[in-house]
CSV table of C-alpha atoms and ligand atoms in Angstrom, one decimal:
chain,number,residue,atom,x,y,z
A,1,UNK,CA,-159.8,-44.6,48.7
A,2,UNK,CA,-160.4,-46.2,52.1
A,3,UNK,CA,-162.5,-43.8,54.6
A,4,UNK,CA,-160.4,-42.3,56.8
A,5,UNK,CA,-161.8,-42.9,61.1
A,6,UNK,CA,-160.2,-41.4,63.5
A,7,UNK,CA,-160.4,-43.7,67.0
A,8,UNK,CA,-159.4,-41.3,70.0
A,9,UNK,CA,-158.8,-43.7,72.9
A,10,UNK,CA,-157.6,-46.5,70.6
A,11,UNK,CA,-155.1,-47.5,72.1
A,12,UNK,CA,-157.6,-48.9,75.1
A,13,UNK,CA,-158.9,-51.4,75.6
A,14,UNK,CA,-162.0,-51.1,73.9
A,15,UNK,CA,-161.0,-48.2,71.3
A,16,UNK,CA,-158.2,-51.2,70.3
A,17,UNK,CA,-160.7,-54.1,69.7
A,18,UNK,CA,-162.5,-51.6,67.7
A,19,UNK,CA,-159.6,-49.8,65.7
A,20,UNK,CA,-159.0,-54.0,64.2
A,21,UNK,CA,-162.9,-54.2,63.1
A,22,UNK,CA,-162.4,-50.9,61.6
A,23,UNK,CA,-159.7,-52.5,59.8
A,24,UNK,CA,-161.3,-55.7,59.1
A,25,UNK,CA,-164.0,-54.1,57.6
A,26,UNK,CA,-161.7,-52.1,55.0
A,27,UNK,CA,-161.5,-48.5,56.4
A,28,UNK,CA,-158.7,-46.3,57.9
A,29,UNK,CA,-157.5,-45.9,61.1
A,30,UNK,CA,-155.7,-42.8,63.0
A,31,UNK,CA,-155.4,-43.4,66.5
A,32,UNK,CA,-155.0,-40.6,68.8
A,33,UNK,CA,-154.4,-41.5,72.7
A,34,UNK,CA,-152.4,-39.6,75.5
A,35,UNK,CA,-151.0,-43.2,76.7
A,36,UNK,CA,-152.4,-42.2,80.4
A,37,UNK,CA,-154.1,-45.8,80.4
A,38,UNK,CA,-152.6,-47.9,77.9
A,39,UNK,CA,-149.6,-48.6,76.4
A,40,UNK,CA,-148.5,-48.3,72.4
A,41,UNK,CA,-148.2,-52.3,72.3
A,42,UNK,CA,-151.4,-51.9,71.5
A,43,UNK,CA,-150.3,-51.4,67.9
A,44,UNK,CA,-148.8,-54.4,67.5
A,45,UNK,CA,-151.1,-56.3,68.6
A,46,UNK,CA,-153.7,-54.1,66.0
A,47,UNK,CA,-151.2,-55.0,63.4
A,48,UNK,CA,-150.5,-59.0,64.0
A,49,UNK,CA,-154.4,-59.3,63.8
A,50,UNK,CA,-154.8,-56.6,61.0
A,51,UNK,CA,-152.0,-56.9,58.9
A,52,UNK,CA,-152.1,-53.1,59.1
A,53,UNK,CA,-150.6,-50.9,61.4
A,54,UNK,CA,-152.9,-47.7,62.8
A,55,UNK,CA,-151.2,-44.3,62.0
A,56,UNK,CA,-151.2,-43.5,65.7
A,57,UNK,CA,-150.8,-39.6,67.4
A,58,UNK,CA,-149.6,-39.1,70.9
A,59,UNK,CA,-151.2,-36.2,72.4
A,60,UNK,CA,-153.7,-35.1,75.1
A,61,UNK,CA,-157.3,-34.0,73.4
A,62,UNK,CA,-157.5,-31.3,75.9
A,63,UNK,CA,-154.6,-29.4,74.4
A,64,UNK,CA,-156.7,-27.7,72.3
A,65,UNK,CA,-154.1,-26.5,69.6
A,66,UNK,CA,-152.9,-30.2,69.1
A,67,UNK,CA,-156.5,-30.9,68.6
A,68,UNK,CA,-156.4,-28.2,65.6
A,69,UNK,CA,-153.2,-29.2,64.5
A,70,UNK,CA,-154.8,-33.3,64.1
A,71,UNK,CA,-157.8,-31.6,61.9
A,72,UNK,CA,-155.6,-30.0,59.6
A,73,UNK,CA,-152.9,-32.8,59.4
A,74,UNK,CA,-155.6,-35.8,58.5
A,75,UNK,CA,-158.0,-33.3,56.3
A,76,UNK,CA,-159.5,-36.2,55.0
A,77,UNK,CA,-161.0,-37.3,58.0
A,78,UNK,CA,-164.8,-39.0,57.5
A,79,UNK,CA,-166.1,-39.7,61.3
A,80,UNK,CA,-164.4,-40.3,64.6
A,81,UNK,CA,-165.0,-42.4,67.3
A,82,UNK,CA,-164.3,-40.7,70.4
A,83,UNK,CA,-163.3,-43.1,73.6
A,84,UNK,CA,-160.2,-41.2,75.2
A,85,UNK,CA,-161.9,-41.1,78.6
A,86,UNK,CA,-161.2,-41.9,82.3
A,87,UNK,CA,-163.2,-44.0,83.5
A,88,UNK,CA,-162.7,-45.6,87.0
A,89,UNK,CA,-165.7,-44.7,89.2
A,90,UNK,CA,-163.8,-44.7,92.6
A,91,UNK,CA,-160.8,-42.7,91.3
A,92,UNK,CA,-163.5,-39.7,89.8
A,93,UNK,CA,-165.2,-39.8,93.9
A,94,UNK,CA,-161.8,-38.7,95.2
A,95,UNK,CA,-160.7,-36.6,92.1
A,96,UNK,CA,-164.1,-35.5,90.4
A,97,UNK,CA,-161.8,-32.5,89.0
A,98,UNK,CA,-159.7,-34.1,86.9
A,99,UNK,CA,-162.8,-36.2,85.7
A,100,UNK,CA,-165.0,-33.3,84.5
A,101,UNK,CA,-161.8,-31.6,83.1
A,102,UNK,CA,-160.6,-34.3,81.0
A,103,UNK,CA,-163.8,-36.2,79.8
A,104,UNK,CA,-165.5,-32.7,79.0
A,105,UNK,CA,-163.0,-30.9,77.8
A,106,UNK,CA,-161.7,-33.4,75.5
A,107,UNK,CA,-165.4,-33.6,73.8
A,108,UNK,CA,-165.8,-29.8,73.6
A,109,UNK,CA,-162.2,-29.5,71.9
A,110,UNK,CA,-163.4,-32.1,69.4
A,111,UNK,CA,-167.0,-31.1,69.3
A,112,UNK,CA,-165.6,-27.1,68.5
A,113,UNK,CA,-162.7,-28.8,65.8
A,114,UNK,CA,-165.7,-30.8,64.3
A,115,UNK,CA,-167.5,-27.6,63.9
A,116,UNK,CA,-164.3,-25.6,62.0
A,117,UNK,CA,-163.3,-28.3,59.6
A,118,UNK,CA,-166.4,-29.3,59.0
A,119,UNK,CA,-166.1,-33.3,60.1
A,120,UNK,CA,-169.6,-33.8,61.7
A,121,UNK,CA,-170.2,-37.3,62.5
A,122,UNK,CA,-169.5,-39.0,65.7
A,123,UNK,CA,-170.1,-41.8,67.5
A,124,UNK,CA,-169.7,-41.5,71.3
A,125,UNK,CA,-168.6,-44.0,73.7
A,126,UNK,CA,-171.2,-43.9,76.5
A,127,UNK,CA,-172.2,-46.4,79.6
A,128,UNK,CA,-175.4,-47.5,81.2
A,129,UNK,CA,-174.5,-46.1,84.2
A,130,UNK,CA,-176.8,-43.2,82.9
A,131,UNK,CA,-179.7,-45.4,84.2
A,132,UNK,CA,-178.8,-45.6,86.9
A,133,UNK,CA,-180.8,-48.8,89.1
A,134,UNK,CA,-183.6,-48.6,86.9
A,135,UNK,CA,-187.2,-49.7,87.9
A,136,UNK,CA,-187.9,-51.7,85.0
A,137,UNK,CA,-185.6,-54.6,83.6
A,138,UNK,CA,-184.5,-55.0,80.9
A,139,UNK,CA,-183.7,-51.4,80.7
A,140,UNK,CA,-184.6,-49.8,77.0
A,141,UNK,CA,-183.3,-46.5,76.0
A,142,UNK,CA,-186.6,-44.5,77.1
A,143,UNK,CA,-185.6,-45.6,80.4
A,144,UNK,CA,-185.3,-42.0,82.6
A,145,UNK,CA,-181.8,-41.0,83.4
A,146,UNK,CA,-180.8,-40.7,87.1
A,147,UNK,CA,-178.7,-38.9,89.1
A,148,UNK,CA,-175.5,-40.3,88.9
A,149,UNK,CA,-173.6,-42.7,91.2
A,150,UNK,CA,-170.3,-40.5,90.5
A,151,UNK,CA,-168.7,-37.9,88.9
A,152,UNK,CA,-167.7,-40.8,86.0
A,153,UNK,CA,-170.9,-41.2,86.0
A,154,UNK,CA,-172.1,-37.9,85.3
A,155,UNK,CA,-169.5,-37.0,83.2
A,156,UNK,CA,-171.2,-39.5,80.6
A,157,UNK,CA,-174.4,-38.0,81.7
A,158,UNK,CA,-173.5,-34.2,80.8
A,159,UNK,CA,-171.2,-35.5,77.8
A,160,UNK,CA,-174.3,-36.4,76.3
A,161,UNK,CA,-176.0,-33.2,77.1
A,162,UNK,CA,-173.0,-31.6,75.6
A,163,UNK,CA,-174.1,-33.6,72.2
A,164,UNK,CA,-177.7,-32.4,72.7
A,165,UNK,CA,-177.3,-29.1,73.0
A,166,UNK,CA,-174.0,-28.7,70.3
A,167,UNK,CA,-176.6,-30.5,67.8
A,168,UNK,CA,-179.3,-27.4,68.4
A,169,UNK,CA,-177.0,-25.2,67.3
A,170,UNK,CA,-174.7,-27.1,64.8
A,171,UNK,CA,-177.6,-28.4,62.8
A,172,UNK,CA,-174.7,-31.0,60.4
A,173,UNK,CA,-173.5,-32.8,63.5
A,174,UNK,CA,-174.7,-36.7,63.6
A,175,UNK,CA,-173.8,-38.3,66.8
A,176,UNK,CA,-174.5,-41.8,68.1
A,177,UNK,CA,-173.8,-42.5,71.7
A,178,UNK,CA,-173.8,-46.4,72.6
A,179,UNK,CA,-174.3,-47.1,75.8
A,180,UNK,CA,-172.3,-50.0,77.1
A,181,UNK,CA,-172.9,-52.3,79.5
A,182,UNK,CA,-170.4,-54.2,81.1
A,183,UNK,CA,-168.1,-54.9,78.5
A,184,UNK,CA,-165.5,-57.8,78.9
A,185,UNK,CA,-163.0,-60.5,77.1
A,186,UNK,CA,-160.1,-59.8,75.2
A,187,UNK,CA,-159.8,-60.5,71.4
A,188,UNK,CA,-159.9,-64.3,70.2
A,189,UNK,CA,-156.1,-64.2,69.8
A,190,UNK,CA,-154.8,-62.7,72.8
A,191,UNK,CA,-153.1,-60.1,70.8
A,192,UNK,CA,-155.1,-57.5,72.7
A,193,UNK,CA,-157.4,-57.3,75.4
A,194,UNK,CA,-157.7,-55.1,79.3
A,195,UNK,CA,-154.1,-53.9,80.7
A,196,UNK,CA,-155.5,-52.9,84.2
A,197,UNK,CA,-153.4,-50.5,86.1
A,198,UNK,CA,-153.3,-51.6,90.0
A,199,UNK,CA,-155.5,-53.2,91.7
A,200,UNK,CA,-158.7,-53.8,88.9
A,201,UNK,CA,-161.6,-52.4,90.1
A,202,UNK,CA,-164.1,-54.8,87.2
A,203,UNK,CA,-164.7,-58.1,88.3
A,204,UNK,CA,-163.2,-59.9,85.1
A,205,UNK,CA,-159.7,-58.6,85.4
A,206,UNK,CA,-159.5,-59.6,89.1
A,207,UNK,CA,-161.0,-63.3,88.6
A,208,UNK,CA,-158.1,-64.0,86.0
A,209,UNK,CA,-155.6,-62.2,88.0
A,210,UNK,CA,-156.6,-64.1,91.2
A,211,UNK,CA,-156.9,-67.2,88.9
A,212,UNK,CA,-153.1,-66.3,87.9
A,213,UNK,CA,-152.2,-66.5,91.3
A,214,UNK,CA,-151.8,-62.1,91.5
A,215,UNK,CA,-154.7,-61.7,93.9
A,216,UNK,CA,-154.6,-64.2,96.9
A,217,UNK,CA,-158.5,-64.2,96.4
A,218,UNK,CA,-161.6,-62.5,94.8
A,219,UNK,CA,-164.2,-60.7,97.0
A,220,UNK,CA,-167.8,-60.9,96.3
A,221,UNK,CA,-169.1,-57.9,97.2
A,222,UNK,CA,-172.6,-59.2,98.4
A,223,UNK,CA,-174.5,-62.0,98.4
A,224,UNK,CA,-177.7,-60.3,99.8
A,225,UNK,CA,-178.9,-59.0,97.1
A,226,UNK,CA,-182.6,-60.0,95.6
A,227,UNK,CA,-181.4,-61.7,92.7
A,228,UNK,CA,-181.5,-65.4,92.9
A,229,UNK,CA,-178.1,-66.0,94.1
A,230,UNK,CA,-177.8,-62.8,96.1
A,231,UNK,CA,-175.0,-61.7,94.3
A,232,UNK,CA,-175.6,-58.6,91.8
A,233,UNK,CA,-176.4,-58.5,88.3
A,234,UNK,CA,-175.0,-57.2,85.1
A,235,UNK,CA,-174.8,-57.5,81.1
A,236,UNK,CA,-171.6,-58.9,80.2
A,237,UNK,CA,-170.8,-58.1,76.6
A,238,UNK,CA,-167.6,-59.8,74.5
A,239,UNK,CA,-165.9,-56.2,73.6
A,240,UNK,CA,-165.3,-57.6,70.1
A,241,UNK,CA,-169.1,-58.1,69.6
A,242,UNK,CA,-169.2,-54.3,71.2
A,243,UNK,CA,-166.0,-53.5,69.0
A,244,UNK,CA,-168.7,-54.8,65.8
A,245,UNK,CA,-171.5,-52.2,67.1
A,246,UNK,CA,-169.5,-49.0,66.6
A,247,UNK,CA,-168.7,-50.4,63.1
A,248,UNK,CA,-172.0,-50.7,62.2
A,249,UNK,CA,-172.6,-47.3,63.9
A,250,UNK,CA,-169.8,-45.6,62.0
A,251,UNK,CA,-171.5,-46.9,58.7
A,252,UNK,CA,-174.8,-45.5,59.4
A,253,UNK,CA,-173.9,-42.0,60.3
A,254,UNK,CA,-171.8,-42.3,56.9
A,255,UNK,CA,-175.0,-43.4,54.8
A,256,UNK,CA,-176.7,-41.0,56.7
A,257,UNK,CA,-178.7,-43.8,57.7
A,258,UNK,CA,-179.7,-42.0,61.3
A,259,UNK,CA,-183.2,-40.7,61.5
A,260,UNK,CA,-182.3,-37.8,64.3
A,261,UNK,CA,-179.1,-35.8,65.0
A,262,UNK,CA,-178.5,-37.5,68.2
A,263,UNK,CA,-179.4,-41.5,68.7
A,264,UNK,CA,-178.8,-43.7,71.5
A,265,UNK,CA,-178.7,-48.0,71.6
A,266,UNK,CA,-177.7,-50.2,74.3
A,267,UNK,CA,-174.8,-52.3,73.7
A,268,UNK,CA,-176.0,-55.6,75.9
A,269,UNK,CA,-176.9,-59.0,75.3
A,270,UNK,CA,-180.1,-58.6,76.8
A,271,UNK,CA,-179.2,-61.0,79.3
A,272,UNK,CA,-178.1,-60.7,83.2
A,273,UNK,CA,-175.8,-62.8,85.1
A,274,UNK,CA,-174.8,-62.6,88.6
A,275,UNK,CA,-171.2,-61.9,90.3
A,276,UNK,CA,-171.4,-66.0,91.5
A,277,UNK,CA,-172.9,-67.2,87.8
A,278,UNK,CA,-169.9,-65.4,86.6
A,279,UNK,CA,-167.4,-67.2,88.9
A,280,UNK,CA,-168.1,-70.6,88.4
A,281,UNK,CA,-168.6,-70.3,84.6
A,282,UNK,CA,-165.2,-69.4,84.7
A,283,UNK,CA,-163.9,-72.2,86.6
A,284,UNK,CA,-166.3,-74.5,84.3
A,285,UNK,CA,-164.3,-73.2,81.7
A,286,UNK,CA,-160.8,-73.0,82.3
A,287,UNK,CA,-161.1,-75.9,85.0
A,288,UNK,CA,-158.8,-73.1,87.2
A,289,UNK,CA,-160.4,-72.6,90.7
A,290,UNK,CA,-161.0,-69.3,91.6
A,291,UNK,CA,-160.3,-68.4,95.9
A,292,UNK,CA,-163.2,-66.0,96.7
A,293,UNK,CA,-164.7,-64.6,99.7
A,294,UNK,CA,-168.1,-63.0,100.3
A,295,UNK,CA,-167.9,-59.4,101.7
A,296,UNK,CA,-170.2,-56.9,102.3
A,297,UNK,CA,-171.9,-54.5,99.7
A,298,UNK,CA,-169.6,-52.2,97.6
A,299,UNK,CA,-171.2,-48.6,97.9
A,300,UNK,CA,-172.7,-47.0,95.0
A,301,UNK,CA,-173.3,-50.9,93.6
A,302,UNK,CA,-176.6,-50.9,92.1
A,303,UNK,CA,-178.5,-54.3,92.4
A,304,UNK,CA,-179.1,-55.6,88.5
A,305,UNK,CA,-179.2,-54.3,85.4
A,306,UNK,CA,-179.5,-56.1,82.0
A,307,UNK,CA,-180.0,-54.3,78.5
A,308,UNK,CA,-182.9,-54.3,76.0
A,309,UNK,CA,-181.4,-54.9,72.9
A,310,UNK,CA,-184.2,-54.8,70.9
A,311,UNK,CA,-183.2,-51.3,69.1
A,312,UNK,CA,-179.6,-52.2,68.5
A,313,UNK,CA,-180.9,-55.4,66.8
A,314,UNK,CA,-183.4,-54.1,64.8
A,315,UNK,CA,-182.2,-50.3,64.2
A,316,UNK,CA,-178.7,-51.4,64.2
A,317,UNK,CA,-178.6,-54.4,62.8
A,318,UNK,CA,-176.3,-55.9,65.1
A,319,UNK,CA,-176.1,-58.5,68.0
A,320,UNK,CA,-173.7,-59.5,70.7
A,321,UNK,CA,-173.4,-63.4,69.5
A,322,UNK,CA,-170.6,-64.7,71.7
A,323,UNK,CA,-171.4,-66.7,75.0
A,324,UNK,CA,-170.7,-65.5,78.2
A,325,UNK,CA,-168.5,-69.3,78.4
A,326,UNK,CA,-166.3,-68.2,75.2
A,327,UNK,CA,-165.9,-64.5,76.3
A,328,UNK,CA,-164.5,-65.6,79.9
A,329,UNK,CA,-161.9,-68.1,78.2
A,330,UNK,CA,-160.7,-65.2,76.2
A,331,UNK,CA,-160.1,-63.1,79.0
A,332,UNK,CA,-158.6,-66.4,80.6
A,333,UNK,CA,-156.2,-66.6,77.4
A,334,UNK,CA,-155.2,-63.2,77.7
A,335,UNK,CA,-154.5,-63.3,81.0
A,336,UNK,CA,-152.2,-66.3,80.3
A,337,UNK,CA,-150.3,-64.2,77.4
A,338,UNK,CA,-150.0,-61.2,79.8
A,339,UNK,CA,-148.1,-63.7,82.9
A,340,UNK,CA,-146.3,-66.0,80.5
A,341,UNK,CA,-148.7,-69.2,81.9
A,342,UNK,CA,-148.7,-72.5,79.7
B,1,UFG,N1,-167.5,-57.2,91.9
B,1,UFG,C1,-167.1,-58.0,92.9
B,1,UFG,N2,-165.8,-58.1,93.2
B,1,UFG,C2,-164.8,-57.4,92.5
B,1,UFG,C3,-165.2,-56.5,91.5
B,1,UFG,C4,-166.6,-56.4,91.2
B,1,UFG,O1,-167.9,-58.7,93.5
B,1,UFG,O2,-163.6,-57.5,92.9
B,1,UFG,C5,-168.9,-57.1,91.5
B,1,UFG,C6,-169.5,-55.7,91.7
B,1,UFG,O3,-169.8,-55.5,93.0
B,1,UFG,C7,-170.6,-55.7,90.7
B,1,UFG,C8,-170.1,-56.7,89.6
B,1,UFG,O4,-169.0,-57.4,90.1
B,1,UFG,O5,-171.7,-56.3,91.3
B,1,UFG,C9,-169.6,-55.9,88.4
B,1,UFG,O6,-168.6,-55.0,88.8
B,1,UFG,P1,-167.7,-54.2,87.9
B,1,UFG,O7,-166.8,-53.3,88.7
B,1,UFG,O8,-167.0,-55.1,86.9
B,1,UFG,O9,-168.7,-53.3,87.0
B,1,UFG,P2,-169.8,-52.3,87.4
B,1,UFG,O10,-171.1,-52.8,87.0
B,1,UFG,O11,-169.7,-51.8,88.8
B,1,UFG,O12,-169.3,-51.0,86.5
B,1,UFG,C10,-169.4,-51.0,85.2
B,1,UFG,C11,-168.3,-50.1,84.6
B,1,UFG,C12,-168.5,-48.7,84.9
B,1,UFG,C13,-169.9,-48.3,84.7
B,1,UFG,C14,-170.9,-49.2,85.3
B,1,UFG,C15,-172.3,-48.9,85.0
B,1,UFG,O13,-167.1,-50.5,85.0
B,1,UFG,O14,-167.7,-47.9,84.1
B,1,UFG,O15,-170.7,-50.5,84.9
B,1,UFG,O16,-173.2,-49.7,85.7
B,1,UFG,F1,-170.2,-47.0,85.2
């Protein structure tokens, strides 16, 4: 019988890249999500690339008694991979309330259910932001965490405290928090990729929707930075290579592969690109020009930050392998799909 994996947030845009490698790779899939940031197309477009379609559960994981009800419902459950998160960094500055309430208390319902029926493994979906700028690049996971930029931010940061301290005293619980970079593309058949609500925020999502003719133009926020274009710097993952990682994660918690209760990788390619680098690869590309403006600094933008990847690969066993040229094409395509453009 296949191993059953419960994806909360799977109906994202990351949770669904990784609910089809899941699949790929031969286990089971429940999806739970609220819907407050994605839509149940989602599902189709697991199933056209799967063949299979998620069993999928509509409800809020701060409801605690829904939560309860999922763990006795899917009693077979083997591990869960926990995204259902907000995660918009200006939205949490001018409601940090609804931020700590629903990315905490969706982990301390699951964390509390994990506990009672006895499902201990997880692997948590976590974001470099922890680090803050760091001092040293490339940033490895012995790298001190700073005060956070925002209350996202710090969510992540105490959610992972959360995991520290729930290991000390539940000594079966196995947790893997990846820490992403800046994950973007959409999945090599357009079937699924980012569904941005508004105005995007990440710089991906508003070059193709400026390149679609949505946004009259991009702005570059900075381009007096010291980096050697001025503009700022950041790991750019493909989210199916990321999608890959939490498989791989997923397997070692259920080998028991992990050497300590609580681990922590970097989900990078090890590499940085700037804002402008990012830009004109994407017009190389697609051959679509992309109207931009340079602007001033956006506050609470650090300058660079590029992973060490050298745990991932070696612990892990996995690397990010698509280039930066094929990951912005796929965003392209799905961008295409999205507006109906030849
Ligand atoms: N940028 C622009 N114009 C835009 C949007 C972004 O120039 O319209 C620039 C930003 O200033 C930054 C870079 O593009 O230099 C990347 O910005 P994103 O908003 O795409 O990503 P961030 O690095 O700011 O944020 C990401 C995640 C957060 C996470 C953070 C951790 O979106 O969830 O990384 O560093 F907290």
């Amino acid at each position: 019988m296949k191993e059953l994996i419960l994806v909360t947030g799977g109906t994202g845009y990351i949770g669904s890249h990784t609910a089809v490698e899941l699949i790929n790779e031969g286990y089971e899939v429940v999806i739970v999500d609220n819907l407050a940031n994605s839509t149940v197309d989602s599902l189709d477009g697991i199933e056209k690339i799967t063949g299979v379609r998620p069993a999928f559960e509509q409800f809020d994981l701060c409801d605690k008694p829904n939560v309860e009800a999922f763990f006795r419902k899917y009693s077979r459950l083997k591990a869960i991979i926990h995204f259902a998160a907000y995660k918009a960094v200006g939205e949490s500055v001018d409601q940090p309330l609804k931020y700590y309430r629903n990315n905490l208390v969706s982990l301390m319902n699951l964390l509390e259910c994990m506990e009672q029926f006895k499902v201990p493994l997880m692997v948590f979906s976590s974001s470099c932001t922890v680090y803050g700028q760091p001092k040293e690049l490339p940033v490895t996971e012995n790298a001190p965490i700073l005060p956070a930029e925002s209350p996202y931010g710090n969510t992540k940061q105490i959610c992972e405290e959360i995991l520290r301290d729930s290991g000390c005293s539940m000594p079966a619980l196995q947790v893997i928090s990846l820490r992403y970079f800046n994950p973007i593309g959409a999945h090599p058949s357009a079937l699924i990729g980012e569904l941005p609500q508004g105005i995007p925020d990440n710089l991906v999502p508003f070059v193709t929707q400026t390149a679609a003719g949505l946004r009259g133009e991009l702005k570059i926020f900075g381009d007096d930075y010291p980096t050697p274009d001025g503009s700022a710097v950041r790991d750019y993952i493909n989210v199916t290579d990321l999608a890959k990682a939490h498989v791989t994660a997923i397997r070692r918690l259920l080998d028991q592969k992990n050497e300590t209760g609580l681990e922590f990788f970097n989900l990078g390619t090890g590499h940085g690109t700037s804002v402008l680098e990012v830009v004109k690869t994407f017009e190389k590309v697609t051959g679509v020009p992309v109207h931009y403006k340079v602007v001033g600094r956006r506050a609470g933008d650090i300058v660079a930050v590029w992973a060490d990847t050298t745990k991932a690969n070696q612990v892990l066993g996995w690397k990010a392998g698509t280039s930066l040229e094929d990951t912005l094409l796929s965003a392209w395509n799905w961008e295409k799909k999205l507006r109906g453009i030849q």
